[in-house]
Coordinates of N, CA and C and ligand atoms in Angstrom, one line a residue:
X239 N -44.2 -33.8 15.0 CA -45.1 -33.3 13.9 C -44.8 -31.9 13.6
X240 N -45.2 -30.6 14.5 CA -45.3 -29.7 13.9 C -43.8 -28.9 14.7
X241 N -43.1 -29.7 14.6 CA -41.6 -29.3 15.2 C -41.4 -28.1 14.5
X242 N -40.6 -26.8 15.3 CA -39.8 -26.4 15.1 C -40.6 -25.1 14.5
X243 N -42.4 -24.8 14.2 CA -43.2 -24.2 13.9 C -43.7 -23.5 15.2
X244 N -42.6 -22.9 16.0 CA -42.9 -22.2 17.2 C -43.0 -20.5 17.2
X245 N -43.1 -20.0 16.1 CA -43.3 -18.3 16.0 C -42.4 -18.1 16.6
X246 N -41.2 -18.3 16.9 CA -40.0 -17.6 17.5 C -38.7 -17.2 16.8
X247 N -39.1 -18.0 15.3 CA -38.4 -17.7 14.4 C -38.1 -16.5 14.2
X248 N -37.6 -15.6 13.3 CA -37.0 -14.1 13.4 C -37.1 -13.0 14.0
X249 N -37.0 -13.6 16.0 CA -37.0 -12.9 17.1 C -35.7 -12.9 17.3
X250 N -35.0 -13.7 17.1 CA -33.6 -13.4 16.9 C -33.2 -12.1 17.3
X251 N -32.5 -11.8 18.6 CA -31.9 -10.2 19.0 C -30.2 -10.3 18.4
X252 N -29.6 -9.4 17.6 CA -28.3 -9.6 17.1 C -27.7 -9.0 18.4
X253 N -27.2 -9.9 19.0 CA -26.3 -9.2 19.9 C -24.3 -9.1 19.7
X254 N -24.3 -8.1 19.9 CA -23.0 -8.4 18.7 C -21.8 -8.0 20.5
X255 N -20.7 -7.7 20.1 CA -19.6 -7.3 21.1 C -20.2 -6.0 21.5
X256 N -20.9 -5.2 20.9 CA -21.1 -3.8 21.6 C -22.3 -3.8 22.5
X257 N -23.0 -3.6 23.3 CA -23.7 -3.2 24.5 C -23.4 -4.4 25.4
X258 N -22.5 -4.8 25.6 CA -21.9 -5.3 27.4 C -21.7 -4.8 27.9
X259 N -21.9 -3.2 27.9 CA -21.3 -2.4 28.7 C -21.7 -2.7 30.3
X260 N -23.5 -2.4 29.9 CA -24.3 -2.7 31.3 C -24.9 -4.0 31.6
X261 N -24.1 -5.1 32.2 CA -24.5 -6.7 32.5 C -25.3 -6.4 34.1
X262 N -25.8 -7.1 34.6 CA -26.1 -7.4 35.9 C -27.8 -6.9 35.9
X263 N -27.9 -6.6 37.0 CA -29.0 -6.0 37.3 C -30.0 -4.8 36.9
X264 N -29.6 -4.4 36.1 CA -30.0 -3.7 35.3 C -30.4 -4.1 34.0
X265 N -29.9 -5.7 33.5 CA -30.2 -6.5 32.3 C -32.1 -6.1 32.2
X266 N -32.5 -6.3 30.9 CA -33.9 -5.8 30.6 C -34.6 -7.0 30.6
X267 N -35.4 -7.5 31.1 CA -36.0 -9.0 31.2 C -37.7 -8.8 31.0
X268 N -37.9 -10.1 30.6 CA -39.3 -10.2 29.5 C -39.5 -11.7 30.5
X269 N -41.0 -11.2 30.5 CA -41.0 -12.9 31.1 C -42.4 -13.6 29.9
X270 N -41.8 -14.9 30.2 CA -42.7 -15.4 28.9 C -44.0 -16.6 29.5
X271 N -44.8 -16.9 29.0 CA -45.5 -17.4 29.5 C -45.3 -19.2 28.8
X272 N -45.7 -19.9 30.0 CA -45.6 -21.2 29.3 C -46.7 -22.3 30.3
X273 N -47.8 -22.7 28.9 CA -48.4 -23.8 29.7 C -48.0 -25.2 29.7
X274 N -48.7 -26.1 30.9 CA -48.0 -27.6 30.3 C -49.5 -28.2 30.3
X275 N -49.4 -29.5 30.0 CA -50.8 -30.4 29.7 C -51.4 -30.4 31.3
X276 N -51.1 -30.1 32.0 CA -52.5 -30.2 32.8 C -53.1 -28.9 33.1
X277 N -52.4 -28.0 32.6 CA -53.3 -26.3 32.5 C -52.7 -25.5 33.5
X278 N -51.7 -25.6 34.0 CA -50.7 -25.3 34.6 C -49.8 -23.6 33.9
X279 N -50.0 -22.8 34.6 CA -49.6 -21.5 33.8 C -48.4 -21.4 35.0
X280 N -47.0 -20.8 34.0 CA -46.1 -20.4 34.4 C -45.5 -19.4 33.8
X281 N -45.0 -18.5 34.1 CA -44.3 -17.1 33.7 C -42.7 -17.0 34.4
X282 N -41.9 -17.8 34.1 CA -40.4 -17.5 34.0 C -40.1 -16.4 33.1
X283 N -38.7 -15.7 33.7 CA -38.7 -14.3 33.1 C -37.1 -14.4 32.6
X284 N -37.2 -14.3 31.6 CA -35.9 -14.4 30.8 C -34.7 -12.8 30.5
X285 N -33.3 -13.2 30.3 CA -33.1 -11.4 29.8 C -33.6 -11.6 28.7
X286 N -33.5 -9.9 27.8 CA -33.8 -10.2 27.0 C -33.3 -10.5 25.8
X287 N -32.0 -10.7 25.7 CA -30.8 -11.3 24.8 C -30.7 -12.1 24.8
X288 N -31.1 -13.1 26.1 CA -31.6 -14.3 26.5 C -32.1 -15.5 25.2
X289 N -32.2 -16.7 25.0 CA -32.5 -17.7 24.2 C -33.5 -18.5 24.9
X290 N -35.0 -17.8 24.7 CA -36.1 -18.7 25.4 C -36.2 -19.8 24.9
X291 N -36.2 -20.8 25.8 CA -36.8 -22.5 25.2 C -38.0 -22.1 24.9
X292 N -38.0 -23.5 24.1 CA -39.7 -23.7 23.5 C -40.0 -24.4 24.5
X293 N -39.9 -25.2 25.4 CA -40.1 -26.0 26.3 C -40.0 -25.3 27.4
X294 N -40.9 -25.7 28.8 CA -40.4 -25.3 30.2 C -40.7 -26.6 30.8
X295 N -39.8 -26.9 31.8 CA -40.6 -27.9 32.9 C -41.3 -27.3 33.7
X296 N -43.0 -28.0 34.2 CA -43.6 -27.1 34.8 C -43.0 -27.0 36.1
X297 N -43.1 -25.9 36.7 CA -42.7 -26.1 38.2 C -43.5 -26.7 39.1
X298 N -45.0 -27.4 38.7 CA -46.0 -28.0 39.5 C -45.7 -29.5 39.4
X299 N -46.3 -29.2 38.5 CA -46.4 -31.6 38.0 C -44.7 -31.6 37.1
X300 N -44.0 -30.8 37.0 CA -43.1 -31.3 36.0 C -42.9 -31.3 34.8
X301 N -44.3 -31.5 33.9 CA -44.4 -31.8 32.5 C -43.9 -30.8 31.8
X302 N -43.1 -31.0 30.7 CA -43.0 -29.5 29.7 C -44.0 -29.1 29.5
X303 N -43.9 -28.0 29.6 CA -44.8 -26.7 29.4 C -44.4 -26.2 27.6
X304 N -45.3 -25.9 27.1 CA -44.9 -24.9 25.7 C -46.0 -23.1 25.7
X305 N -45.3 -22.6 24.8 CA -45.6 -21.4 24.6 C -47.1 -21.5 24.2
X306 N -46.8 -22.4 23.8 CA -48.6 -21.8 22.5 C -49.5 -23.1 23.8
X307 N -50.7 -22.5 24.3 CA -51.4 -23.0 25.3 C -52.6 -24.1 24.7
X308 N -52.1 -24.1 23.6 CA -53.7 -24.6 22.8 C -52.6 -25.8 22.3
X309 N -51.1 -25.9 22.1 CA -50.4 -26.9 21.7 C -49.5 -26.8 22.7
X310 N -49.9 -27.6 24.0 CA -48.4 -27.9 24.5 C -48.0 -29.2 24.6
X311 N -46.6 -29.2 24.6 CA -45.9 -30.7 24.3 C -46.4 -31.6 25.4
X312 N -46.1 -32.7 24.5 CA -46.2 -34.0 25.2 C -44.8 -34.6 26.1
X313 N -45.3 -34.7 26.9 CA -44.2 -35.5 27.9 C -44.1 -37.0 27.1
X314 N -42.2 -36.9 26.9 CA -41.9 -38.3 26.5 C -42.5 -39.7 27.5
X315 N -43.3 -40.5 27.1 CA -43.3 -41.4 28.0 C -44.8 -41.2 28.8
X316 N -45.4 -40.4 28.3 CA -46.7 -40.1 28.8 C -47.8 -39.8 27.8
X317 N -47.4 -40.0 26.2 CA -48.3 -39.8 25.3 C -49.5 -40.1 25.2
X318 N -50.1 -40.7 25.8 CA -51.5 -41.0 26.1 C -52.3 -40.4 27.1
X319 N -51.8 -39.6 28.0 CA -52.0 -38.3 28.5 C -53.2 -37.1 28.2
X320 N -53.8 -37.3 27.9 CA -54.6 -35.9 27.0 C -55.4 -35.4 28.5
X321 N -55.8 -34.4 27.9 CA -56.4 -33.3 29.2 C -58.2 -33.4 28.6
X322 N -58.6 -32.9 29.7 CA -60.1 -32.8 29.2 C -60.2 -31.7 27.9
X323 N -59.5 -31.0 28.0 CA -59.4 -29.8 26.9 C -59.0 -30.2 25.3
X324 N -57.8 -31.0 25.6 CA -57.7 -31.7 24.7 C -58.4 -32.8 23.8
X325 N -59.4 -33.5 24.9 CA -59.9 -34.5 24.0 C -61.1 -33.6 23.6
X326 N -61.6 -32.6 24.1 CA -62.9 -31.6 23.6 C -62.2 -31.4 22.1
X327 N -61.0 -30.7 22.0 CA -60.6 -30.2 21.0 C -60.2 -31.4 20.0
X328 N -59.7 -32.1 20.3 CA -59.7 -33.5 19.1 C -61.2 -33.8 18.4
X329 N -62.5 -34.1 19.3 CA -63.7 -34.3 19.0 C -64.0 -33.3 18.0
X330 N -63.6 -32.0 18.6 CA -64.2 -31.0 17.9 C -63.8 -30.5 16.6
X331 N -62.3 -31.0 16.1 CA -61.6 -30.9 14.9 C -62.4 -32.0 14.2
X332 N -62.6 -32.8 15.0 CA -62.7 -34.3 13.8 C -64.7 -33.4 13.3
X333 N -65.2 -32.8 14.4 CA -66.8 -32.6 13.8 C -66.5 -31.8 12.8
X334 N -65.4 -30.6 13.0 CA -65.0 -29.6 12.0 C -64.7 -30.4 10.6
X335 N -63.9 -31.5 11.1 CA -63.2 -31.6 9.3 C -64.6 -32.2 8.3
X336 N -65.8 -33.0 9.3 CA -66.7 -33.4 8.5 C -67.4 -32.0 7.9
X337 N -67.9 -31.4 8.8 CA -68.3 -30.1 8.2 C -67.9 -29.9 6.9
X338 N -66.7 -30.1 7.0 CA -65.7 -28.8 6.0 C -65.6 -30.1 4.7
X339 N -65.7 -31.4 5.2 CA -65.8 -32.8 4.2 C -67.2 -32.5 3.1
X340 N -68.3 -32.3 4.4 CA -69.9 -32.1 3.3 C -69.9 -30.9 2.5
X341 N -68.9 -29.7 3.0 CA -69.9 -28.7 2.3 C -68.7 -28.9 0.8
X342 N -67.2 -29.2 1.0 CA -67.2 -29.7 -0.3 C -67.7 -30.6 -1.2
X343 N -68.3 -31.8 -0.8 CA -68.8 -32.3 -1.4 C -69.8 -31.7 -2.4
X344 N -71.0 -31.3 -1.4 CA -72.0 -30.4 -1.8 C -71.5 -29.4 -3.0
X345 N -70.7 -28.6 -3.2 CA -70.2 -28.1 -3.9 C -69.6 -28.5 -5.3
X346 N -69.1 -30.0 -4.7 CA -68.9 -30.7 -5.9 C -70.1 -31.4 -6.7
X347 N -71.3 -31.3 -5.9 CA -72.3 -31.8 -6.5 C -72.9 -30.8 -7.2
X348 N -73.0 -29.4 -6.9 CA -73.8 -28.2 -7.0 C -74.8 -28.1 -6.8
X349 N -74.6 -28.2 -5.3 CA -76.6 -28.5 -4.5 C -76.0 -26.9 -3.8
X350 N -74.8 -26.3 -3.8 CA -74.3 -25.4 -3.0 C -74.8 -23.8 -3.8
Ligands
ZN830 ZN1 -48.1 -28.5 35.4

């Protein structure tokens, strides 16, 4: 669905032939955070020239983990899966979109 809409778009570091100078232990590292569907927080630490996945396996249960904690991926093969968090938040879009359904209406009627 929302593939490929991960904000990591024009983080892009240009790393060209020049600063190799200093490799090893001294490399500058960022660690990034990544949840998976059972609420599982992990912080692997990347350099920072580095190409962070959008994806992590958790290191607990396994499941990919993603950046954004409010949308993490679905495990192939486990789609039916949802978390308590998750179905709260499905319920709660679907009461949202009526909301957001009546007061157009309303508006369309000019009771607004
Ligand atoms: Zn996990």
């Amino acid at each position: 669905m929302a593939q490929g809409r991960s904000g990591i778009r024009g983080s892009r570091i240009g790393s060209g032939p020049m600063g190799e100078a200093e490799r090893g232990d001294l490399a500058p590292r960022k660690a990034v955070s990544f949840w998976c569907g059972n609420g599982h927080h992990t912080q692997p630490s990347f350099a920072i020239e580095a190409e962070v996945p959008e994806t992590w396996d958790c290191p607990r249960c396994g499941l990919p983990a993603g950046q954004d904690r409010d949308d993490v991926p679905v495990a192939p093969g486990s789609a039916r899966y949802m978390t308590h968090l998750g179905y709260v938040r499905q319920r709660r879009s679907q009461e949202d979109g009526e909301i957001l359904l009546n007061e157009a209406l309303a508006r369309l009627r000019g009771t607004l």
